[in-house]
Amino acid sequence: NAGVTQTPKFQVLKTGQSMTLQCAQDMNHEYMSWYRQDPGMGLRLIHYSVGAGITDQGEVPNGYNVSRSTTEDFPLRLLSAAPSQTSVYFCASSPTGLQGANVLTFGAGSRLTVL
Amino acid sequence: AQSVTQPDIHITVSEGASLELRCNYSYGATPYLFWYVQSPGQGLQLLLKYFSGDTLVQGIKGFEAEFKRSQSSFNLRKPSVHWSDAAEYFCAVGRAGTASKLTFGTGTRLQVTL
């Protein structure tokens, strides 16, 4: 059981480039989400998904796109990278249930630098 | 909207000393409360969680937390800190009916001196 797997672990982009952060989970969790972590700001929710084909915006969605074609995968796309998107990105998943839906399992993170 | 405040950005304790990390939340109904720990360069690991019932909850690594509704607090405690506890600690709040959506505090970095 690998849990939540994120790739790449590190990435450097130039302003205006696009890229996709990959996230896969093997726990058959229905819910998945993306957070960004910035110094002094904790983790903030970017996008989340309650199942295949269903996504919604979180607190800081601008500049990011997501899709959920399968239960296992939830990629995060940066369409035109900006220096403000320099951050550490975490993918998380959780099972269904009133309580279980809140118990997140996190990936190891992807550190992105935009020059 | 729900929010979480961790008033201490950085705390230093000696190995073997007791620890208390503060967490205050703002939420209209009974919240679901969590503490996560993040070691340098790592992801977040769940320490403990509170949904309902007994207000003192036990977690992994010898940590415990107490839910105090009257104070809107969920402070994390450990009676004797080990050097390996040095990490960043995050308090988070969620609620029934939401999915994979937690609101996190800004974190408290714990340093342990030998």
CSV table of C-alpha atoms in Angstrom, one decimal:
chain,number,residue,atom,x,y,z
A,1,ASN,CA,0.0,0.0,0.0
A,2,ALA,CA,1.8,3.1,-1.2
A,3,GLY,CA,-0.9,5.5,0.1
A,4,VAL,CA,-0.8,8.9,-1.7
A,5,THR,CA,2.0,9.3,-4.2
A,6,GLN,CA,3.0,12.7,-5.6
A,7,THR,CA,5.3,13.4,-8.5
A,8,PRO,CA,7.6,15.2,-9.1
A,9,LYS,CA,9.1,15.9,-5.7
A,10,PHE,CA,10.9,19.0,-7.0
A,11,GLN,CA,10.4,21.2,-10.0
A,12,VAL,CA,11.7,24.5,-11.2
A,13,LEU,CA,9.7,26.4,-13.8
A,14,LYS,CA,10.1,29.7,-15.6
A,15,THR,CA,7.3,32.3,-15.5
A,16,GLY,CA,4.7,31.4,-18.1
A,17,GLN,CA,5.5,27.7,-18.4
A,18,SER,CA,2.8,25.1,-17.7
A,19,MET,CA,3.1,21.9,-15.8
A,20,THR,CA,1.1,19.2,-14.1
A,21,LEU,CA,1.7,17.8,-10.6
A,22,GLN,CA,0.6,14.2,-10.4
A,23,CYS,CA,-1.2,12.6,-7.5
A,24,ALA,CA,-2.3,9.0,-7.2
A,25,GLN,CA,-3.8,7.1,-4.3
A,26,ASP,CA,-4.3,3.3,-3.9
A,27,MET,CA,-6.6,3.3,-0.9
A,28,ASN,CA,-9.9,3.5,-2.9
A,29,HIS,CA,-10.6,6.9,-1.3
A,30,GLU,CA,-13.5,8.8,-2.8
A,31,TYR,CA,-12.3,12.2,-1.8
A,32,MET,CA,-9.1,14.0,-2.8
A,33,SER,CA,-7.8,17.5,-2.5
A,34,TRP,CA,-4.8,19.8,-3.2
A,35,TYR,CA,-3.3,22.2,-0.7
A,36,ARG,CA,-0.4,24.6,-0.9
A,37,GLN,CA,1.9,25.4,2.0
A,38,ASP,CA,3.5,28.7,2.3
A,39,PRO,CA,5.7,30.0,5.2
A,40,GLY,CA,3.6,31.5,8.0
A,41,MET,CA,0.3,30.6,6.3
A,42,GLY,CA,-0.3,27.0,7.0
A,43,LEU,CA,-2.0,24.9,4.4
A,44,ARG,CA,-4.6,26.4,2.1
A,45,LEU,CA,-7.1,24.4,0.0
A,46,ILE,CA,-6.7,24.9,-3.8
A,47,HIS,CA,-9.2,22.4,-5.3
A,48,TYR,CA,-11.0,19.3,-4.1
A,49,SER,CA,-12.9,16.4,-5.6
A,50,VAL,CA,-15.7,14.3,-4.1
A,51,GLY,CA,-15.5,11.6,-6.8
A,52,ALA,CA,-14.6,10.8,-10.4
A,53,GLY,CA,-15.9,13.6,-12.6
A,54,ILE,CA,-16.7,16.0,-9.7
A,55,THR,CA,-14.4,18.8,-8.7
A,56,ASP,CA,-14.8,22.1,-6.9
A,57,GLN,CA,-12.8,25.2,-5.9
A,58,GLY,CA,-11.2,25.7,-2.5
A,59,GLU,CA,-9.8,28.8,-0.9
A,60,VAL,CA,-7.1,29.7,-3.5
A,61,PRO,CA,-8.0,28.2,-6.9
A,62,ASN,CA,-6.8,30.9,-9.3
A,63,GLY,CA,-4.2,29.8,-11.7
A,64,TYR,CA,-4.8,26.1,-11.1
A,65,ASN,CA,-6.9,23.5,-13.0
A,66,VAL,CA,-7.9,20.0,-11.9
A,67,SER,CA,-9.8,17.1,-13.3
A,68,ARG,CA,-10.7,13.7,-11.8
A,69,SER,CA,-11.2,11.1,-14.5
A,70,THR,CA,-10.5,8.1,-12.2
A,71,THR,CA,-10.9,7.5,-8.5
A,72,GLU,CA,-7.2,7.0,-8.2
A,73,ASP,CA,-5.8,10.1,-9.9
A,74,PHE,CA,-6.1,13.8,-9.2
A,75,PRO,CA,-3.6,15.9,-11.2
A,76,LEU,CA,-3.1,19.6,-10.6
A,77,ARG,CA,-2.3,21.8,-13.6
A,78,LEU,CA,-0.6,25.1,-13.6
A,79,LEU,CA,-1.6,26.8,-16.8
A,80,SER,CA,0.9,29.7,-16.8
A,81,ALA,CA,3.2,29.6,-13.9
A,82,ALA,CA,3.8,32.8,-11.8
A,83,PRO,CA,6.4,33.4,-9.1
A,84,SER,CA,3.5,33.7,-6.6
A,85,GLN,CA,2.9,30.0,-7.2
A,86,THR,CA,6.2,29.1,-5.7
A,87,SER,CA,5.2,26.8,-2.9
A,88,VAL,CA,5.0,23.3,-1.5
A,89,TYR,CA,2.0,21.4,-2.8
A,90,PHE,CA,0.3,18.6,-1.0
A,91,CYS,CA,-2.2,16.1,-2.3
A,92,ALA,CA,-4.5,14.4,0.2
A,93,SER,CA,-7.2,11.8,0.1
A,94,SER,CA,-9.9,10.6,2.5
A,95,PRO,CA,-12.6,8.0,2.6
A,96,THR,CA,-16.4,8.5,2.7
A,97,GLY,CA,-18.3,8.9,5.9
A,98,LEU,CA,-19.3,12.0,8.0
A,99,GLN,CA,-16.2,11.6,10.1
A,100,GLY,CA,-13.9,9.7,7.8
A,101,ALA,CA,-14.2,12.3,5.0
A,102,ASN,CA,-12.2,14.6,7.3
A,103,VAL,CA,-9.4,12.2,8.1
A,104,LEU,CA,-6.8,13.1,5.4
A,105,THR,CA,-3.9,11.1,4.3
A,106,PHE,CA,-1.2,13.3,2.7
A,107,GLY,CA,1.4,12.7,0.1
A,108,ALA,CA,5.0,13.7,0.7
A,109,GLY,CA,4.7,17.0,-1.2
A,110,SER,CA,6.0,18.6,-4.3
A,111,ARG,CA,8.2,21.6,-4.0
A,112,LEU,CA,7.7,24.0,-6.9
A,113,THR,CA,9.9,27.1,-7.7
A,114,VAL,CA,8.8,29.6,-10.3
A,115,LEU,CA,11.6,31.9,-11.5
B,1,ALA,CA,-16.4,30.5,8.1
B,2,GLN,CA,-14.3,28.3,10.2
B,3,SER,CA,-10.8,29.4,11.3
B,4,VAL,CA,-7.9,28.1,13.4
B,5,THR,CA,-5.4,30.1,15.4
B,6,GLN,CA,-2.1,28.8,16.7
B,7,PRO,CA,-0.7,31.7,18.7
B,8,ASP,CA,2.8,30.4,19.1
B,9,ILE,CA,4.9,30.4,16.0
B,10,HIS,CA,7.9,28.9,17.6
B,11,ILE,CA,8.4,27.0,20.9
B,12,THR,CA,11.6,25.7,22.4
B,13,VAL,CA,11.6,23.1,25.2
B,14,SER,CA,14.2,20.9,26.8
B,15,GLU,CA,14.2,17.2,26.3
B,16,GLY,CA,12.2,15.6,29.0
B,17,ALA,CA,10.2,18.7,29.7
B,18,SER,CA,6.4,18.8,29.3
B,19,LEU,CA,4.9,20.4,26.2
B,20,GLU,CA,1.6,22.2,25.5
B,21,LEU,CA,0.8,23.7,22.0
B,22,ARG,CA,-2.1,25.9,21.8
B,23,CYS,CA,-4.9,25.9,19.3
B,24,ASN,CA,-8.1,28.0,19.2
B,25,TYR,CA,-10.8,27.5,16.6
B,26,SER,CA,-13.8,29.4,15.4
B,27,TYR,CA,-16.8,27.4,14.3
B,28,GLY,CA,-20.5,27.7,14.9
B,29,ALA,CA,-21.3,24.0,15.6
B,30,THR,CA,-19.4,21.1,17.1
B,31,PRO,CA,-16.1,20.9,15.1
B,32,TYR,CA,-14.0,18.0,14.1
B,33,LEU,CA,-10.5,18.8,15.3
B,34,PHE,CA,-7.1,17.4,14.3
B,35,TRP,CA,-3.5,17.7,15.1
B,36,TYR,CA,-0.9,16.9,12.4
B,37,VAL,CA,2.9,16.8,12.6
B,38,GLN,CA,5.3,17.6,9.8
B,39,SER,CA,8.9,16.6,10.0
B,40,PRO,CA,11.4,18.6,7.9
B,41,GLY,CA,10.9,17.8,4.2
B,42,GLN,CA,8.1,15.4,4.9
B,43,GLY,CA,4.4,15.3,4.5
B,44,LEU,CA,1.8,15.6,7.3
B,45,GLN,CA,1.1,12.8,9.7
B,46,LEU,CA,-2.1,12.6,11.7
B,47,LEU,CA,-1.3,12.7,15.5
B,48,LEU,CA,-4.9,12.6,16.8
B,49,LYS,CA,-8.5,13.5,16.1
B,50,TYR,CA,-11.6,14.5,17.9
B,51,PHE,CA,-15.1,14.0,16.6
B,52,SER,CA,-17.3,13.7,19.7
B,53,GLY,CA,-17.5,12.1,23.1
B,54,ASP,CA,-14.6,12.0,25.6
B,55,THR,CA,-13.0,15.4,25.4
B,56,LEU,CA,-9.5,14.0,26.2
B,57,VAL,CA,-8.2,12.2,23.2
B,58,GLN,CA,-5.0,10.1,22.9
B,59,GLY,CA,-2.9,10.0,19.9
B,60,ILE,CA,0.3,8.4,18.6
B,61,LYS,CA,3.8,9.1,19.9
B,62,GLY,CA,2.5,9.8,23.4
B,63,PHE,CA,0.5,12.9,22.5
B,64,GLU,CA,-2.9,13.9,23.8
B,65,ALA,CA,-5.3,16.8,23.3
B,66,GLU,CA,-8.2,18.2,25.2
B,67,PHE,CA,-11.3,19.7,23.6
B,68,LYS,CA,-12.6,22.6,25.7
B,69,ARG,CA,-15.8,23.9,24.2
B,70,SER,CA,-16.1,26.9,26.6
B,71,GLN,CA,-12.7,28.1,25.5
B,72,SER,CA,-12.9,27.0,21.8
B,73,SER,CA,-9.6,25.3,22.3
B,74,PHE,CA,-7.9,22.0,21.4
B,75,ASN,CA,-4.5,22.1,23.0
B,76,LEU,CA,-1.9,19.4,22.3
B,77,ARG,CA,0.1,18.1,25.2
B,78,LYS,CA,2.9,15.6,25.9
B,79,PRO,CA,4.3,15.0,29.4
B,80,SER,CA,7.9,14.4,28.3
B,81,VAL,CA,9.3,15.6,25.0
B,82,HIS,CA,11.9,13.6,23.1
B,83,TRP,CA,14.4,15.1,20.7
B,84,SER,CA,12.7,13.3,17.8
B,85,ASP,CA,9.5,15.4,18.5
B,86,ALA,CA,11.2,18.5,16.9
B,87,ALA,CA,8.9,19.3,14.0
B,88,GLU,CA,6.1,21.6,12.9
B,89,TYR,CA,2.7,21.0,14.4
B,90,PHE,CA,-0.6,22.0,12.7
B,91,CYS,CA,-4.0,22.2,14.2
B,92,ALA,CA,-6.9,21.8,11.8
B,93,VAL,CA,-10.7,21.9,11.9
B,94,GLY,CA,-13.3,20.2,9.8
B,95,ARG,CA,-17.0,19.5,9.9
B,96,ALA,CA,-19.6,16.9,9.1
B,97,GLY,CA,-20.7,16.9,5.5
B,98,THR,CA,-17.5,18.2,4.1
B,99,ALA,CA,-15.1,16.1,2.1
B,100,SER,CA,-11.3,16.3,2.3
B,101,LYS,CA,-11.6,20.0,3.3
B,102,LEU,CA,-9.8,21.0,6.4
B,103,THR,CA,-9.0,24.5,7.6
B,104,PHE,CA,-5.4,24.6,9.0
B,105,GLY,CA,-3.7,26.9,11.5
B,106,THR,CA,-0.4,28.5,10.6
B,107,GLY,CA,1.6,26.0,12.5
B,108,THR,CA,3.9,25.9,15.6
B,109,ARG,CA,7.5,25.0,15.1
B,110,LEU,CA,8.9,23.0,18.0
B,111,GLN,CA,12.6,23.0,18.8
B,112,VAL,CA,13.9,20.5,21.4
B,113,THR,CA,17.2,21.3,23.2
B,114,LEU,CA,19.3,18.5,24.7
